[in-house]
PDB file of C-alpha atoms in Angstrom:
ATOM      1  CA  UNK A   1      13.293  15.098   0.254  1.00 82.00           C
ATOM      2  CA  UNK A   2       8.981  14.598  -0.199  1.00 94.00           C
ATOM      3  CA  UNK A   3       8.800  11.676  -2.317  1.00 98.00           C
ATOM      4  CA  UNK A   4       4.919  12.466  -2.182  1.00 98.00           C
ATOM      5  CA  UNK A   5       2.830  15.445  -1.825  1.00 98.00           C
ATOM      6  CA  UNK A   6      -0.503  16.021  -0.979  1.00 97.00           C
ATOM      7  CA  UNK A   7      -2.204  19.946  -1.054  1.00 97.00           C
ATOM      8  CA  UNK A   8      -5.753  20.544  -0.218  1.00 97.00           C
ATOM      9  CA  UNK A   9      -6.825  17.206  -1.438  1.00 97.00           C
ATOM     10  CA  UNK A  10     -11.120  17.028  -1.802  1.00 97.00           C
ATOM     11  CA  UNK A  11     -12.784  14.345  -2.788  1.00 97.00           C
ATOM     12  CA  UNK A  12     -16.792  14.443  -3.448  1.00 96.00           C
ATOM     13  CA  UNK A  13     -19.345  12.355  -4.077  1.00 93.00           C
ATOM     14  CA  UNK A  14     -22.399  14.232  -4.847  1.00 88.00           C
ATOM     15  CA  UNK A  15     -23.120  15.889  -1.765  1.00 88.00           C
ATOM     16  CA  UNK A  16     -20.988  13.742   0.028  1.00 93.00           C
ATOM     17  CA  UNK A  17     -17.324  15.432   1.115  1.00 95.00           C
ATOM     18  CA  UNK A  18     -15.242  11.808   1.928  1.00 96.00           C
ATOM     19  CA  UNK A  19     -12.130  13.656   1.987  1.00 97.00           C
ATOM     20  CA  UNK A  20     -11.665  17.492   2.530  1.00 96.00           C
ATOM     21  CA  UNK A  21      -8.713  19.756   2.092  1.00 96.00           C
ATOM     22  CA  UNK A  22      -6.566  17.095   3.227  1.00 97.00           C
ATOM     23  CA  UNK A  23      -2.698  17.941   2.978  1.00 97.00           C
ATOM     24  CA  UNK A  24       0.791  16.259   4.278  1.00 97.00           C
ATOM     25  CA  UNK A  25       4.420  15.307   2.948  1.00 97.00           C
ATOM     26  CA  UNK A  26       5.738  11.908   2.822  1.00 97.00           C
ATOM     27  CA  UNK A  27       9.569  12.192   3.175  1.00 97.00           C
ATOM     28  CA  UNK A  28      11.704   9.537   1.110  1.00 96.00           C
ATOM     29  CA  UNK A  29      12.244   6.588   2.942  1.00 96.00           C
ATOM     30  CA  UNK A  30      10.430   7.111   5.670  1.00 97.00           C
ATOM     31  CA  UNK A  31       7.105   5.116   7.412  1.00 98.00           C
ATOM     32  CA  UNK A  32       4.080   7.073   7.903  1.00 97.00           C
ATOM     33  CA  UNK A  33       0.334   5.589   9.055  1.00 97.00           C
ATOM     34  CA  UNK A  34      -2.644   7.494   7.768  1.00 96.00           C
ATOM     35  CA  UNK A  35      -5.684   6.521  10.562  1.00 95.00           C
ATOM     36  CA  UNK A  36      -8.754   7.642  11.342  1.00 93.00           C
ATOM     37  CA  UNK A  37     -11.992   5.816  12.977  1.00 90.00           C
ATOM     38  CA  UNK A  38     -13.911   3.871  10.313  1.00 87.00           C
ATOM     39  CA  UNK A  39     -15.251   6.083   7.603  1.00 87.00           C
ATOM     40  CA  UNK A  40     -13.065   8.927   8.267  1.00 92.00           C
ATOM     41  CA  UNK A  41     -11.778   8.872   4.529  1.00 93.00           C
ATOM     42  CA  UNK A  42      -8.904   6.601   4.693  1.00 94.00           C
ATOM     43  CA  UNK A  43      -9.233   4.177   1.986  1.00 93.00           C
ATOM     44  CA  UNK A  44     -10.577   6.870  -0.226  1.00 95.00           C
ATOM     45  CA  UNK A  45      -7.701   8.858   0.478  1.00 95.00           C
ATOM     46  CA  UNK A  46      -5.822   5.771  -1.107  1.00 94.00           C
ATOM     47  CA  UNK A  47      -7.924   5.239  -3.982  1.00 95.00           C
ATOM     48  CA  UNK A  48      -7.016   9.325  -5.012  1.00 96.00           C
ATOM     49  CA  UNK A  49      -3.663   8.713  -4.593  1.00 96.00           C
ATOM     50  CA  UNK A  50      -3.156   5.476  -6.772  1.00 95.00           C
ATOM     51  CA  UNK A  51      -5.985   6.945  -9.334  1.00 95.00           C
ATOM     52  CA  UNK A  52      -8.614   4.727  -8.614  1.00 93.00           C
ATOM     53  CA  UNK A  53     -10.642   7.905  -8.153  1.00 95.00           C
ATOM     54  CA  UNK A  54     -10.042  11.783  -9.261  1.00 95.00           C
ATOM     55  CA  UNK A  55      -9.861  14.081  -6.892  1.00 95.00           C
ATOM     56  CA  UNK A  56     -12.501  16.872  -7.082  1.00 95.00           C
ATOM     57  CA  UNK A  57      -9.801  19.251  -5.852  1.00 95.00           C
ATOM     58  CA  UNK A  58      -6.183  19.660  -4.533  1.00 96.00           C
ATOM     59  CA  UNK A  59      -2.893  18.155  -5.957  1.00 97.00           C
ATOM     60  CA  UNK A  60      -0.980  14.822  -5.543  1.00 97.00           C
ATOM     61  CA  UNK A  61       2.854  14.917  -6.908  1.00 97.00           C
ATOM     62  CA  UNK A  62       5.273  11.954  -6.657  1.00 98.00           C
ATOM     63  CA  UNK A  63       8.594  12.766  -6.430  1.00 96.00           C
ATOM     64  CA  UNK A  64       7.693  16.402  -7.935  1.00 95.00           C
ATOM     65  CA  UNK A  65       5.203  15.182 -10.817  1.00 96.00           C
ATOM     66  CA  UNK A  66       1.422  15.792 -10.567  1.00 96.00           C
ATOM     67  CA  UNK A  67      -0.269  12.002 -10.372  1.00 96.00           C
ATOM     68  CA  UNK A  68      -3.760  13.343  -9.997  1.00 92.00           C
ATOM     69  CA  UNK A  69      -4.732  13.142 -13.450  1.00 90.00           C
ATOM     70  CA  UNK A  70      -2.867   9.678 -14.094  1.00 94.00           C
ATOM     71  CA  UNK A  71      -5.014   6.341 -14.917  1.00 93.00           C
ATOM     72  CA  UNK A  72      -3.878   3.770 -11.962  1.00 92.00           C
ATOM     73  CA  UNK A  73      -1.384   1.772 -14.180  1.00 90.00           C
ATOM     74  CA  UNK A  74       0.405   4.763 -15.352  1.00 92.00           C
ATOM     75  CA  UNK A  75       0.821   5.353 -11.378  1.00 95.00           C
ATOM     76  CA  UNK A  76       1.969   2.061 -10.861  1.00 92.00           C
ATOM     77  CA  UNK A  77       4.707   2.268 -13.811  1.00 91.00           C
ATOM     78  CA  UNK A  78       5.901   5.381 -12.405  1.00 94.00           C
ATOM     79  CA  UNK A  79       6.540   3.638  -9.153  1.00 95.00           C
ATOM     80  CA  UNK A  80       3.433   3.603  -6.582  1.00 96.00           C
ATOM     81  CA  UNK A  81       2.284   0.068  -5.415  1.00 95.00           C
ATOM     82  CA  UNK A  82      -0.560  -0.600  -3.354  1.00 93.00           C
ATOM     83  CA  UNK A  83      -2.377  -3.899  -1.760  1.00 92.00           C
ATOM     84  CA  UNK A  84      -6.141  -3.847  -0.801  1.00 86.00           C
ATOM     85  CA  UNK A  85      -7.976  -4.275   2.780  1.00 82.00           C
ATOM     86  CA  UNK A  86      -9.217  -7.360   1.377  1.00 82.00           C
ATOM     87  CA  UNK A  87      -6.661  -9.921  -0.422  1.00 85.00           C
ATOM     88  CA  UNK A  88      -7.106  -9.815  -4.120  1.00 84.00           C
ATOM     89  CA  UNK A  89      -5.733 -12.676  -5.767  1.00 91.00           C
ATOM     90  CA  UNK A  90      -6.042 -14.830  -8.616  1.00 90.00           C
ATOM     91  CA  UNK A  91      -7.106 -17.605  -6.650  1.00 90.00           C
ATOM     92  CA  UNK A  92      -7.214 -20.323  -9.382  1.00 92.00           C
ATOM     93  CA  UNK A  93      -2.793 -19.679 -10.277  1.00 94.00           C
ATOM     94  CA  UNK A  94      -0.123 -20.339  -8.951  1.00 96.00           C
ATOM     95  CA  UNK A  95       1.387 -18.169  -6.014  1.00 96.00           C
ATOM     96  CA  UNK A  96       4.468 -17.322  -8.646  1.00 96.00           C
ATOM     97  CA  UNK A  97       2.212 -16.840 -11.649  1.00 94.00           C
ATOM     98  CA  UNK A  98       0.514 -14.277  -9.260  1.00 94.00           C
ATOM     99  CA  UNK A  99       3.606 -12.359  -8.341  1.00 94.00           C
ATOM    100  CA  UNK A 100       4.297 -12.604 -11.966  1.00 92.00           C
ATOM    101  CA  UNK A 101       1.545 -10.794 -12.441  1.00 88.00           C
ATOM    102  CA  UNK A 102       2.550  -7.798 -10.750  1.00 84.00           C
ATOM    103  CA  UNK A 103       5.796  -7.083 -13.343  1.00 81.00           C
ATOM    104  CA  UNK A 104       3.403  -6.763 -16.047  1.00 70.00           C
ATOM    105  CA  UNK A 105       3.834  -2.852 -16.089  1.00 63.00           C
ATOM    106  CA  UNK A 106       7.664  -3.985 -16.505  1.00 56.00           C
ATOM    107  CA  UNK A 107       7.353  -6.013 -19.321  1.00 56.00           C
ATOM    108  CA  UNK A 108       8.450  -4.495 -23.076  1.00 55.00           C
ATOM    109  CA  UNK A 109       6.804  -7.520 -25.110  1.00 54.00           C
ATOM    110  CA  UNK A 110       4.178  -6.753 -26.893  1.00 49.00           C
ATOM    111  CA  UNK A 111       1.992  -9.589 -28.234  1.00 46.00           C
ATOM    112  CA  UNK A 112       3.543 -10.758 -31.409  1.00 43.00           C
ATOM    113  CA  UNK A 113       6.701 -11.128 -29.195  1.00 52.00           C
ATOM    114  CA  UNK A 114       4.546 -13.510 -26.779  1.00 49.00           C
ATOM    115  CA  UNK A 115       3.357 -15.365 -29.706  1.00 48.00           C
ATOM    116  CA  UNK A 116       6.790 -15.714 -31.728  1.00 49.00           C
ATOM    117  CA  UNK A 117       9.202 -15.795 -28.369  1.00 59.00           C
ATOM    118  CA  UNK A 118      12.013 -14.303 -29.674  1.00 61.00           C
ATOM    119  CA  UNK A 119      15.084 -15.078 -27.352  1.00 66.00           C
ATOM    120  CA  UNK A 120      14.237 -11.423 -25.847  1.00 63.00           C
ATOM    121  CA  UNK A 121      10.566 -12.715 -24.952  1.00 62.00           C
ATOM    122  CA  UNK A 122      12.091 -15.760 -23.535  1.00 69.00           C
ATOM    123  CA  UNK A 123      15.050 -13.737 -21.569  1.00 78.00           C
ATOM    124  CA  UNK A 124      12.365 -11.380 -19.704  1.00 74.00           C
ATOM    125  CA  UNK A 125      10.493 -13.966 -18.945  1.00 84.00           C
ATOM    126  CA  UNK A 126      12.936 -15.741 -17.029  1.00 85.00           C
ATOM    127  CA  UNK A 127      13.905 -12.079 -15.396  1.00 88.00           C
ATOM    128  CA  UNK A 128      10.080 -12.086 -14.603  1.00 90.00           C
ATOM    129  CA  UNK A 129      10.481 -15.427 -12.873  1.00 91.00           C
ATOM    130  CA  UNK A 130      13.353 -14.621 -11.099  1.00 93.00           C
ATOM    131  CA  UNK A 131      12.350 -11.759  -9.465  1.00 93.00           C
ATOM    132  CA  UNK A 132       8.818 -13.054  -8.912  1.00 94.00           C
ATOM    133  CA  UNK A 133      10.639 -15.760  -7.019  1.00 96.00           C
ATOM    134  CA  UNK A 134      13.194 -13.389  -5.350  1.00 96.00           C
ATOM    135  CA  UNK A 135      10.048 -11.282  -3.964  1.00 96.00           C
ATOM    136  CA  UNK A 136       8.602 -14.481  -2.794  1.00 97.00           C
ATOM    137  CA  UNK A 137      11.960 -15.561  -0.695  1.00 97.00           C
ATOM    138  CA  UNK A 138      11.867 -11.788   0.700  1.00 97.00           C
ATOM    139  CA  UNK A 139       8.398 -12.194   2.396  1.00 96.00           C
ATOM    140  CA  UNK A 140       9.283 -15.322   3.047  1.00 95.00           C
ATOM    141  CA  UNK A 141       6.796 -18.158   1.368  1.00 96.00           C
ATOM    142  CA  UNK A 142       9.420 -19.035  -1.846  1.00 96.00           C
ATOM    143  CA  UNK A 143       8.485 -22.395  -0.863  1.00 96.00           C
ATOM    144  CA  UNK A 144       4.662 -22.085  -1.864  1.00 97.00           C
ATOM    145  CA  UNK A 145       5.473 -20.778  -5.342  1.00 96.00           C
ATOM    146  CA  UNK A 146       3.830 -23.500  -6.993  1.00 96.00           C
ATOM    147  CA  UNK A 147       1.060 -23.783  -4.845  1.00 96.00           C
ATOM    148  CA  UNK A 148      -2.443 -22.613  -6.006  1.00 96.00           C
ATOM    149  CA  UNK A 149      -3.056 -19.467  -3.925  1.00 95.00           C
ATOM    150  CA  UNK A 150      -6.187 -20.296  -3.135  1.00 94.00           C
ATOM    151  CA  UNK A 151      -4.600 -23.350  -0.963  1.00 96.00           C
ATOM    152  CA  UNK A 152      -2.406 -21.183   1.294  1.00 95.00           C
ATOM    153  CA  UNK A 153      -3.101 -19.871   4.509  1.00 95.00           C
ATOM    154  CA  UNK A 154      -5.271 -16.418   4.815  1.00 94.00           C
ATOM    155  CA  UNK A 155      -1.735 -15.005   6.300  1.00 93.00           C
ATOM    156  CA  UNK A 156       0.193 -16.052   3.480  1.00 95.00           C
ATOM    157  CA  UNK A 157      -2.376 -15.102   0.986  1.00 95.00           C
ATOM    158  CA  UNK A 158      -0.911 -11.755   2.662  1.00 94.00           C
ATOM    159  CA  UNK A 159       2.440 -12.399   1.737  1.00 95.00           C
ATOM    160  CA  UNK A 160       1.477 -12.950  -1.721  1.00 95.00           C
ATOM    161  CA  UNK A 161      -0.201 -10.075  -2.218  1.00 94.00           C
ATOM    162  CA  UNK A 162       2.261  -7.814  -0.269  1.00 95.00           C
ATOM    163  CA  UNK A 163       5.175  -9.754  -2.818  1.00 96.00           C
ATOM    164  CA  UNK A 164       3.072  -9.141  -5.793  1.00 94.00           C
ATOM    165  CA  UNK A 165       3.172  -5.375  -4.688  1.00 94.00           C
ATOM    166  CA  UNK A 166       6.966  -5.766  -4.522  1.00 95.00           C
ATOM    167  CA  UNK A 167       7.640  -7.248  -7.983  1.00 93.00           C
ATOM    168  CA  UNK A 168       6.238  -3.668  -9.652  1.00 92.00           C
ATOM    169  CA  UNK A 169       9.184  -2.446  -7.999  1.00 92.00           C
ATOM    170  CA  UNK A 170       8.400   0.717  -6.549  1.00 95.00           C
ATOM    171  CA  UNK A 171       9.660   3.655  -4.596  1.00 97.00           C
ATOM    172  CA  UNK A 172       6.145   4.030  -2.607  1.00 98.00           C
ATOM    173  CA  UNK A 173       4.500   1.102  -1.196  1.00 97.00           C
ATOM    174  CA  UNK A 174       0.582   1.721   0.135  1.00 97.00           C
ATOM    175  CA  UNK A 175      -0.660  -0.673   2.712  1.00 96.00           C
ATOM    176  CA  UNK A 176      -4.123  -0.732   2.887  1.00 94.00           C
ATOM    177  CA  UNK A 177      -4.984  -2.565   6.648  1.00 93.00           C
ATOM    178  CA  UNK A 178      -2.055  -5.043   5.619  1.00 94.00           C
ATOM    179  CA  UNK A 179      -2.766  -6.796   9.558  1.00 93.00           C
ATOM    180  CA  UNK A 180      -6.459  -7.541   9.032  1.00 91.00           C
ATOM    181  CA  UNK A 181      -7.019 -10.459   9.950  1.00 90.00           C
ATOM    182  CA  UNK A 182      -3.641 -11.753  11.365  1.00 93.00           C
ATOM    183  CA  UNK A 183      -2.672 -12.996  14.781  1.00 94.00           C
ATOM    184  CA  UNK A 184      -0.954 -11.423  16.868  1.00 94.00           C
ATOM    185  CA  UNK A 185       2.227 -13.425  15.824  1.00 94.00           C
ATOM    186  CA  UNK A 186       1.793 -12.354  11.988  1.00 95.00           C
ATOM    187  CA  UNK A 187       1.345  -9.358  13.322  1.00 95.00           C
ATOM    188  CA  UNK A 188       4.641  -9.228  15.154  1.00 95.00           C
ATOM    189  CA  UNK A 189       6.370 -10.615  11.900  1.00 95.00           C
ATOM    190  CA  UNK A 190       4.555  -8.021   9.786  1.00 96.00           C
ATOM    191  CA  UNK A 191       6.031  -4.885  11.420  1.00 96.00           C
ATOM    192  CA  UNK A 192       9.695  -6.270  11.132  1.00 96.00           C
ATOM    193  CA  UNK A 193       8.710  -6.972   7.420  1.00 97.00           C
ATOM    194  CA  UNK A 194       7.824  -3.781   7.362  1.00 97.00           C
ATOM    195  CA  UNK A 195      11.101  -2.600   8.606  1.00 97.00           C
ATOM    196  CA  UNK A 196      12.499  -4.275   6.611  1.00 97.00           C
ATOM    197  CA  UNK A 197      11.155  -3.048   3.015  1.00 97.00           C
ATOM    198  CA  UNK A 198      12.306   0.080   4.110  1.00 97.00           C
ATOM    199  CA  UNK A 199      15.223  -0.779   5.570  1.00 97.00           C
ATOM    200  CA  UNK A 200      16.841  -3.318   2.978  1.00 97.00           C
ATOM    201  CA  UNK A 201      14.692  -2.154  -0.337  1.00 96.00           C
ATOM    202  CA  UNK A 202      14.846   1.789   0.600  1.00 96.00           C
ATOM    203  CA  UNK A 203      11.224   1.934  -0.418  1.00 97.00           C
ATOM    204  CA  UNK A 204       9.273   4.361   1.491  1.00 98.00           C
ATOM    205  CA  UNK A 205       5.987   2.899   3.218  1.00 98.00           C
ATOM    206  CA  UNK A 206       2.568   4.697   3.617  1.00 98.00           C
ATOM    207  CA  UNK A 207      -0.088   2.193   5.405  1.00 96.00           C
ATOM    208  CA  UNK A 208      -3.758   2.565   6.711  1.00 95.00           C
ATOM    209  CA  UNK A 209      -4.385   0.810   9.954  1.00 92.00           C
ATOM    210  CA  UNK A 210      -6.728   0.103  12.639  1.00 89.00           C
ATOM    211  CA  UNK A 211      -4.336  -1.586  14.892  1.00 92.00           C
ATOM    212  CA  UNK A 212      -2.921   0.904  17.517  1.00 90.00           C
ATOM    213  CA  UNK A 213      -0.117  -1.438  18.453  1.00 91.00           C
ATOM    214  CA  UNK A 214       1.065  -1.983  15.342  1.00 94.00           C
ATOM    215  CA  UNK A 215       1.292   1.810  14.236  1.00 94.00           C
ATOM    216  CA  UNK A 216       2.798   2.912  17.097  1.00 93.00           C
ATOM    217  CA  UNK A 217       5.291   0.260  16.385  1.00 94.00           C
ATOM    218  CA  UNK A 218       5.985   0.863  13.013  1.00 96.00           C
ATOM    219  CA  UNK A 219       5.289   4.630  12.291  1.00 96.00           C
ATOM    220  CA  UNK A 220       7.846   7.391  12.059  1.00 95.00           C
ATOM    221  CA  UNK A 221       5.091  10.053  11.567  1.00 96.00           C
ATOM    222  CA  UNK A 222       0.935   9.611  11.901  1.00 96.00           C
ATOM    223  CA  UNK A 223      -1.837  11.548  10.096  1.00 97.00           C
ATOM    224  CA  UNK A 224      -4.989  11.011  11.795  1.00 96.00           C
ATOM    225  CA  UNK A 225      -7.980  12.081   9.731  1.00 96.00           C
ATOM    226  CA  UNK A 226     -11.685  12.445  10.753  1.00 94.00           C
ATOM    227  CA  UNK A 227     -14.513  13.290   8.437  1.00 92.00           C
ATOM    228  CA  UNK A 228     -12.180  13.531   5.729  1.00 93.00           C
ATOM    229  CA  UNK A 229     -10.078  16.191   7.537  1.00 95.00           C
ATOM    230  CA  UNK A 230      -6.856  16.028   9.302  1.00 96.00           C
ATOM    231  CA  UNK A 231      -7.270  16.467  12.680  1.00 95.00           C
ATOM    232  CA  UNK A 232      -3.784  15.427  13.689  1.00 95.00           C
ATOM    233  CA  UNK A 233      -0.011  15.240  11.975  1.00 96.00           C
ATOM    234  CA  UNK A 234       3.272  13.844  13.975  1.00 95.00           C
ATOM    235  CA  UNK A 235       4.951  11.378  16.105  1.00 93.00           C
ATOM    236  CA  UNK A 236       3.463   8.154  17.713  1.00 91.00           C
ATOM    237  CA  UNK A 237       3.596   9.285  20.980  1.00 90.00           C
ATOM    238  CA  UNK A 238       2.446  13.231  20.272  1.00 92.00           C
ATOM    239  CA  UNK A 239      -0.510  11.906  18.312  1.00 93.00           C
ATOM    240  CA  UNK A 240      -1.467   9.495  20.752  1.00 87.00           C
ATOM    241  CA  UNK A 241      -1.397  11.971  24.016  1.00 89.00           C
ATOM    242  CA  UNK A 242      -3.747  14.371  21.167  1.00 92.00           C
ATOM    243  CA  UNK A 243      -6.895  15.849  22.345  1.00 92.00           C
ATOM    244  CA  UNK A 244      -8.657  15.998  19.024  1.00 91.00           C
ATOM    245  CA  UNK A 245      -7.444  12.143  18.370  1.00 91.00           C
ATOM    246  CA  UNK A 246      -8.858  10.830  21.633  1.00 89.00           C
ATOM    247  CA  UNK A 247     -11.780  12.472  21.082  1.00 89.00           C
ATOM    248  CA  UNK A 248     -12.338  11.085  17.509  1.00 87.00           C
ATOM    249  CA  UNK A 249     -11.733   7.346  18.520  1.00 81.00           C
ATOM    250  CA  UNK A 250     -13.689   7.172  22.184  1.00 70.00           C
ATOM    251  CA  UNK A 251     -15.969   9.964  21.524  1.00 68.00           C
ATOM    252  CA  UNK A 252     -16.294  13.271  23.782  1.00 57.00           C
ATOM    253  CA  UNK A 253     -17.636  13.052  27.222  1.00 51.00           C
ATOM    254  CA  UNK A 254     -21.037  14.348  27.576  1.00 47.00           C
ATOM    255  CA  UNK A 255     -20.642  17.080  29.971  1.00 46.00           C
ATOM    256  CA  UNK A 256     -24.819  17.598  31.086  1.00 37.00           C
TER     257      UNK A 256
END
């Protein structure tokens, strides 16, 4: 079953095409890598599919519902989660306060309720906690929950973010470059985590990255997009043995 559908997808800017009739199926549970060199449309890709932009043209359905008219937090409700390229975190609270943060689209308070704490209010709350905590303890930094995130390690400012993505609970997790600027340990620990979102949580996983290793790795199926365009759709090792994709990373040979 597609948990996620894209048709003919076009995104424009002016005269600028940064994505262009772009189309593939993300099967439930699976772990697919959307790539490209830098500026082939990637990120933007993302940014249509969480509704940080509108697409010009083409269709985006989740689990058979069109998502391409939806504002981002509607998305994010109905079970899409995404972290950036670069770590976006409230640098100045807590690391659980930030996870926290992420069950917000959970929450059923409204503000009188925060104000008078009914024992409701106080009950979700300590839900909130709990499985802010319980996210935490699955990417494994529980024990920094009370740090201030901006004291942590760039690698577990990672984690945060990647656990703060958990805690909306969703069904589709986007990566955006989720290895950037880890070693090549993190790295290692990174594609069992990973495995193991899908694996233990059943969440499906759709991630942009430049590192080869790791997608090979990790990925069940590989889109490979160039100018906006898919130039390339299938396994690790069929993708990588591609023509069109070799071409599009080391450039074609000049034959004069």
């Amino acid at each position: 079953m597609s948990i996620l559908e894209v048709n003919k997808l076009t995104l424009r800017f002016g005269g600028l095409t940064a994505v262009n009739d772009l189309s593939f199926r993300l099967e439930e549970h699976a772990i697919m890598s959307l790539i490209g060199p830098n500026g082939a449309g990637k990120t933007s890709a993302f940014n249509c599919l969480t509704g940080f932009y509108k697409a010009t043209v083409g269709e985006i359905l989740f689990l058979g519902r069109s998502i391409a008219a939806e504002k981002p937090h509607r998305i994010t409700k109905m079970g899409i989660a995404r972290t950036f390229q670069n770590v976006r975190l409230f640098k100045d609270m807590t690391v659980l306060e930030n996870v926290m943060s992420g069950m917000h689209t959970r929450s059923s308070a409204g503000i009188l309720a925060a104000i008078l704490r009914p024992p409701g209010q106080i009950a979700e709350e300590k839900r909130i906690r709990q499985v802010s905590r319980e996210c935490l303890d699955f990417v494994g930094i529980e024990d920094k929950a009370d740090r201030l995130a901006r004291n942590l390690a760039y690698g577990d400012q990672r984690r945060v973010e990647w656990a703060r993505a958990l805690a909306t609970q969703p069904k589709l997790l986007l990566l955006d470059e989720p290895a950037a600027g880890l070693n090549q340990d993190e790295k290692n620990q990174l594609v069992e985590l990973i495995q193991k979102i899908r694996n233990t949580l059943g969440i499906t996983v759709l991630l942009i990255e430049h590192d080869m290793g790791l997608v090979m790795k990790v990925s069940e199926k590989i889109v490979v997009i160039d100018y906006g365009e898919k130039i390339a759709e299938g396994t690790a090792e069929a993708v990588k043995n591609n023509p069109r994709v070799i071409e599009a990373y080391l450039g074609k040979e000049d034959e004069s």
